[in-house]
XYZ file of C-alpha atoms in Angstrom:
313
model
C 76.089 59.020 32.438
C 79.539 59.593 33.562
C 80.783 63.152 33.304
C 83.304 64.641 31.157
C 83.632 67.770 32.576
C 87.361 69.062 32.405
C 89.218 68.734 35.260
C 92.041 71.616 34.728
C 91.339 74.724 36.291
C 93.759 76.698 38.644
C 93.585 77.404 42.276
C 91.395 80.816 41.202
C 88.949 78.447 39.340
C 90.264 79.433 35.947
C 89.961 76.495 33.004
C 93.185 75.845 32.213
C 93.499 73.602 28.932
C 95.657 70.250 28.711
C 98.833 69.814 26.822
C 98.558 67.735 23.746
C 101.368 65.555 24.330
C 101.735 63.867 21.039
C 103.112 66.798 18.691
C 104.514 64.396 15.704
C 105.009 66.444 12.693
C 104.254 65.349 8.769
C 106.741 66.236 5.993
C 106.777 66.469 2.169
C 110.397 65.626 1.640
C 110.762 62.766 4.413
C 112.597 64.483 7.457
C 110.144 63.304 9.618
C 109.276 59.993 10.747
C 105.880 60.519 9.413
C 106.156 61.452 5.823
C 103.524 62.927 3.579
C 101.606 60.097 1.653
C 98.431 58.877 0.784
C 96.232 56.145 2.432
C 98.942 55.510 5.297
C 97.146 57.957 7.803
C 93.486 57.860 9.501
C 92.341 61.205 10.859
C 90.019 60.779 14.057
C 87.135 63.418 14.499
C 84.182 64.745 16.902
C 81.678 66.751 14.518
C 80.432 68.368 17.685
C 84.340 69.242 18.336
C 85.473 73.046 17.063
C 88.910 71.560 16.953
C 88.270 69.002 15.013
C 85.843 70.548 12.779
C 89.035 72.678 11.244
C 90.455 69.271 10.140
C 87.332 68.226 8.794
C 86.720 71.226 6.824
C 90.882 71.843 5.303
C 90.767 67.775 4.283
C 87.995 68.637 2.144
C 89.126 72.020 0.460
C 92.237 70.457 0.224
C 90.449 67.293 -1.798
C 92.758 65.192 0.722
C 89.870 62.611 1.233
C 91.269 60.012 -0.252
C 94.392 60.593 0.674
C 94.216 60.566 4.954
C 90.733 58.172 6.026
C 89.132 59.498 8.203
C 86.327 58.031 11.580
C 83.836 60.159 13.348
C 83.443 59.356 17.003
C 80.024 58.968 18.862
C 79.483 62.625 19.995
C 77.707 61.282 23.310
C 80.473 60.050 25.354
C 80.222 58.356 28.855
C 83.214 57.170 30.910
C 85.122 55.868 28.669
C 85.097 58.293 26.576
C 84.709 59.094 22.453
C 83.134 55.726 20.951
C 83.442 54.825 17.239
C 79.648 52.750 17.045
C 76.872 53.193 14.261
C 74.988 56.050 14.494
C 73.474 58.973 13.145
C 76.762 60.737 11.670
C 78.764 58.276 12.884
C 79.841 54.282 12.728
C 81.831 52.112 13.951
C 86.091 51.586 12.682
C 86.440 49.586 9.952
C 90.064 50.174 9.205
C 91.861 50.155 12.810
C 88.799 48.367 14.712
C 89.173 50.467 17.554
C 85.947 50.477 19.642
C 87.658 53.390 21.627
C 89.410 56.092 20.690
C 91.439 55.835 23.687
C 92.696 52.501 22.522
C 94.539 54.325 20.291
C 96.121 56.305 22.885
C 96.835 53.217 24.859
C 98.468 51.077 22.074
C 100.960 54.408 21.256
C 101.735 54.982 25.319
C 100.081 51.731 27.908
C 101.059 54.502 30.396
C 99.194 57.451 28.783
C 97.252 59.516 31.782
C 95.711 62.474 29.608
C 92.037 62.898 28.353
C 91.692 61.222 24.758
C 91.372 64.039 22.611
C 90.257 64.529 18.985
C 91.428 65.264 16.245
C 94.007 63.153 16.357
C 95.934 60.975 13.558
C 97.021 57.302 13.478
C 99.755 56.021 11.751
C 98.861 52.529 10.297
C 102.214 51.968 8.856
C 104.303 52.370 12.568
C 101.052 51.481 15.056
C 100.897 54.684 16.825
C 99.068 58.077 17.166
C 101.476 61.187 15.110
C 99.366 63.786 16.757
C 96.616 65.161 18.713
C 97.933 68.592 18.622
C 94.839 70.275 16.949
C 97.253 73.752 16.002
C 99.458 71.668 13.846
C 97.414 69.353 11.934
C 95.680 71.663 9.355
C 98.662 73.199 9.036
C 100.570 70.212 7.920
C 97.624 69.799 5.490
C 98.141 72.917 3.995
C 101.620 72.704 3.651
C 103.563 69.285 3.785
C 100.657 67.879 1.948
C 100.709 69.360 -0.820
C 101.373 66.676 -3.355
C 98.169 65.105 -2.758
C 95.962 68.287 -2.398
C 93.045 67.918 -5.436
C 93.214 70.240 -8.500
C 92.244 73.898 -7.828
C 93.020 73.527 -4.295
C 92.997 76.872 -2.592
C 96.227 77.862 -1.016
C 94.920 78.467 2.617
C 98.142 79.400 4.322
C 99.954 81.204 1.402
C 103.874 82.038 2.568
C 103.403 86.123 2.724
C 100.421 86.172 4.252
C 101.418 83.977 7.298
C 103.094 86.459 10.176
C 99.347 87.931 9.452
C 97.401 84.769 9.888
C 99.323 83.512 12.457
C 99.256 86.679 14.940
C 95.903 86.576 14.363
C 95.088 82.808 14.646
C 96.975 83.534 18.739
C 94.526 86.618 19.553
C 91.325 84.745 18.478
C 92.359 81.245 19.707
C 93.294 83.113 23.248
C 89.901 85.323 23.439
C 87.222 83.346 21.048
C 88.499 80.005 20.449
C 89.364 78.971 23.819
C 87.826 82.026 25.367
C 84.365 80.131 25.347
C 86.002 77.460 27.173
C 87.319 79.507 29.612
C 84.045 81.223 30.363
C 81.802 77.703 30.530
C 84.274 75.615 32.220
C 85.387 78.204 35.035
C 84.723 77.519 38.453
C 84.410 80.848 40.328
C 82.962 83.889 39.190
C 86.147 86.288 38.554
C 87.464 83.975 35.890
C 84.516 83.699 34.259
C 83.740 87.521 34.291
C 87.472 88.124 32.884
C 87.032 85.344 29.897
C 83.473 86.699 28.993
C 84.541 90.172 28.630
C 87.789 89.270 26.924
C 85.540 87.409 24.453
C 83.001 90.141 23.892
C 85.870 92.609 23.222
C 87.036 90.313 20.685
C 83.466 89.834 19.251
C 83.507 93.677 19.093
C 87.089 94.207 17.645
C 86.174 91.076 14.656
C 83.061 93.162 13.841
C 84.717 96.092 13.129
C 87.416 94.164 11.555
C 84.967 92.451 9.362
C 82.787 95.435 8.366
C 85.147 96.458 4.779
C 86.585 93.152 3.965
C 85.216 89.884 3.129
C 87.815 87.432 4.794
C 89.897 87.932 7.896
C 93.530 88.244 5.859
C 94.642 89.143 2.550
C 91.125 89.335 0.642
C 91.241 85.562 0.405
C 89.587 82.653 2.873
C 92.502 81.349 4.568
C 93.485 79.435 7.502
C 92.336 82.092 9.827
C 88.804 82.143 8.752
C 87.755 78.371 9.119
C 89.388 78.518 12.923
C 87.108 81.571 13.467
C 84.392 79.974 11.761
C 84.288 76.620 13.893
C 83.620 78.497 16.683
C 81.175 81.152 15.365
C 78.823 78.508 13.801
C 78.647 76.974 17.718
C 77.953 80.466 19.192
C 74.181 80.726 19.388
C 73.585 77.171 19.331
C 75.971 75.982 22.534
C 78.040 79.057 23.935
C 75.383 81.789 24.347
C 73.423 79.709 26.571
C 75.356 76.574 28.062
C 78.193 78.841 28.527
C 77.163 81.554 29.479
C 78.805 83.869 27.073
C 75.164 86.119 27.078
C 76.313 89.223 26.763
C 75.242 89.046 23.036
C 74.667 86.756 20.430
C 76.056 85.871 17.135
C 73.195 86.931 15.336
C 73.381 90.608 16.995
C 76.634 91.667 14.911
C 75.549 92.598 11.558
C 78.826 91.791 9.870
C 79.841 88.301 12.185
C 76.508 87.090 11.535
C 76.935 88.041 7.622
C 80.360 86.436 7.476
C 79.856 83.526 9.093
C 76.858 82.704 7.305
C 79.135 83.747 3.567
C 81.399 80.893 4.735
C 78.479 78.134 5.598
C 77.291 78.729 2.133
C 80.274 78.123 0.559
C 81.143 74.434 -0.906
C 83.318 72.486 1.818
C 81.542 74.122 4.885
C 77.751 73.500 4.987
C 78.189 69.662 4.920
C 80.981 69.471 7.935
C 78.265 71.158 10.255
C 76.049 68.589 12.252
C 73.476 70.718 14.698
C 72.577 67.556 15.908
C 76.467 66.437 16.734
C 76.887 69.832 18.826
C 74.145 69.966 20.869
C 73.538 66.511 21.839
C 77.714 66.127 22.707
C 77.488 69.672 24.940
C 74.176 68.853 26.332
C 74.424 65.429 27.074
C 78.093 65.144 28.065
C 78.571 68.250 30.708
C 76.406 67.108 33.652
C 78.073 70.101 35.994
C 76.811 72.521 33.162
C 73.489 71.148 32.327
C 72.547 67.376 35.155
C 69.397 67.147 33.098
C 70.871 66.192 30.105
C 68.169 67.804 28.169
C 69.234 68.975 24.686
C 67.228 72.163 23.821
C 65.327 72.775 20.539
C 66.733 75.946 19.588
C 67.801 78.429 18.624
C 66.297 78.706 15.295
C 68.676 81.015 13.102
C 68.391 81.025 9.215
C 71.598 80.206 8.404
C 70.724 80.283 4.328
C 69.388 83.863 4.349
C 71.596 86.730 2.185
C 74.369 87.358 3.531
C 75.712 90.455 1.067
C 79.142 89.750 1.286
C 79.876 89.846 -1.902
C 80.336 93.729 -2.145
C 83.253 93.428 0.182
C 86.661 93.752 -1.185
């Protein structure tokens, strides 16, 4: 096993992340090249991925299945990376063939010299990958495709409440999001010490946050909750141990624990959650973090127990 550790990190030992260098945009009225319509786009995922998990989840609020395809990888990679094969969760491409996802990334750009990153979305019309620009593609979703979205669709990134969501979305994708990252992938103790207690203080500030309101923004589950969600529902199970971000767990904040469990029940969460996916990609694929490769049992955590949320306003 080859591995995929990530090789960015500063001259401190800091984990700095990659730039997604394929930032196409989609459009309802056409003033892209990559306009809005249905069964033209295939939407690549990890279901052991927290940024692809966000795409998984908005596709099926959105009732955009049929509308963008969409191929789970292998979430076991070796050194050629994310594999599209048969498998528990998983299977092989039947609509590009790709046996790699970095063919993909080939095909677009032969001289392409970045890690092959998920989510991402091929065009089958032009031959090439639009994106793998994680930020951008459930917002496109959301709003450019919007024709398509199924009946009752819930608005996710409604127009007043977006200054809101999105100075929000930067604080948690800079301290939780990424912040996990930053603490598992450093290489030298001060950077990690900084991105744990950045995270924690997050943790802290969310749990206050959360403890008179149901939802993040606006009374209403919105963009901002399923990128907060991705990574909460990872917390105990990967973070808290593999990454060392011990300080506490998920299930010692009353009102995190409550809210993140409110969203797993809901319809269009519980089934875009693989246990399985996680573990085995962070335990198996990290051999810096964890050269055994052993993929631990735990942590049990009832994730279908009351979660009183309800009362909130």
């Amino acid at each position: 096993m080859t591995s995929q550790f990530p090789a960015e990190t500063s001259a401190t030992g800091a984990f700095v992340r990659q730039k997604y260098q394929f930032q196409g945009r989609f459009s309802r009225d056409g003033s892209t090249p990559f306009p809005a319509e249905a069964g033209r786009y295939r939407l690549y995922v990890s279901l052991a991925c927290p940024w692809a998990h966000r795409a998984v989840i908005v596709r099926g609020l959105l009732g955009l299945e049929d509308t963008i395809s969409m191929a789970v990888v292998d979430p076991v990679r070796d050194e050629r990376g994310w594999a599209l094969r048969d498998g528990p969760g998983h299977s092989s491409d039947g609509v590009c063939g790709f046996e790699f996802l970095s063919e993909a990334y080939l095909r677009t750009d032969p001289g392409y010299q970045g890690r092959y990153t998920v989510p991402c979305i091929w065009d089958t019309v032009t031959k090439q990958l639009v994106t793998n620009n994680y930020p951008d593609i459930t917002l496109d979703f959301e709003t450019q495709f919007v024709d398509f979205q199924g009946p009752g669709a819930p608005d996710l990134y409604p127009e007043a409440l977006r200054p809101e969501i999105d100075a929000l979305n930067a604080v948690i994708y800079t301290d939780v999001n990424d912040g996990v990252y930053k603490a598992g992938f450093a290489a030298s103790q001060a950077p990690y010490e900084e991105a744990v207690t950045r995270l924690f203080a997050r943790l802290d500030a969310l749990e206050e946050h959360l403890s008179d309101r149901r939802y993040l923004v606006g009374g209403q589950l919105t963009e901002a909750d399923i990128r907060l969600f991705t990574t909460l529902v990872r917390f105990d199970a990967v973070y808290v141990g593999h990454f060392k971000c011990n300080l506490r767990r998920l299930v010692d904040y009353p009102n995190l624990w409550g809210y993140a469990r409110d969203l797993f029940q809901r319809p269009g969460f519980r089934e875009t959650v693989n246990f399985d996916h996680i573990k085995r990609h962070y335990y198996m694929t990290h051999e810096r973090l964890n050269p055994s490769g052993v993929v631990p049992l735990g942590p049990i955590s009832d994730w279908d127990a009351p979660h009183d949320r309800a009362r909130l306003p």
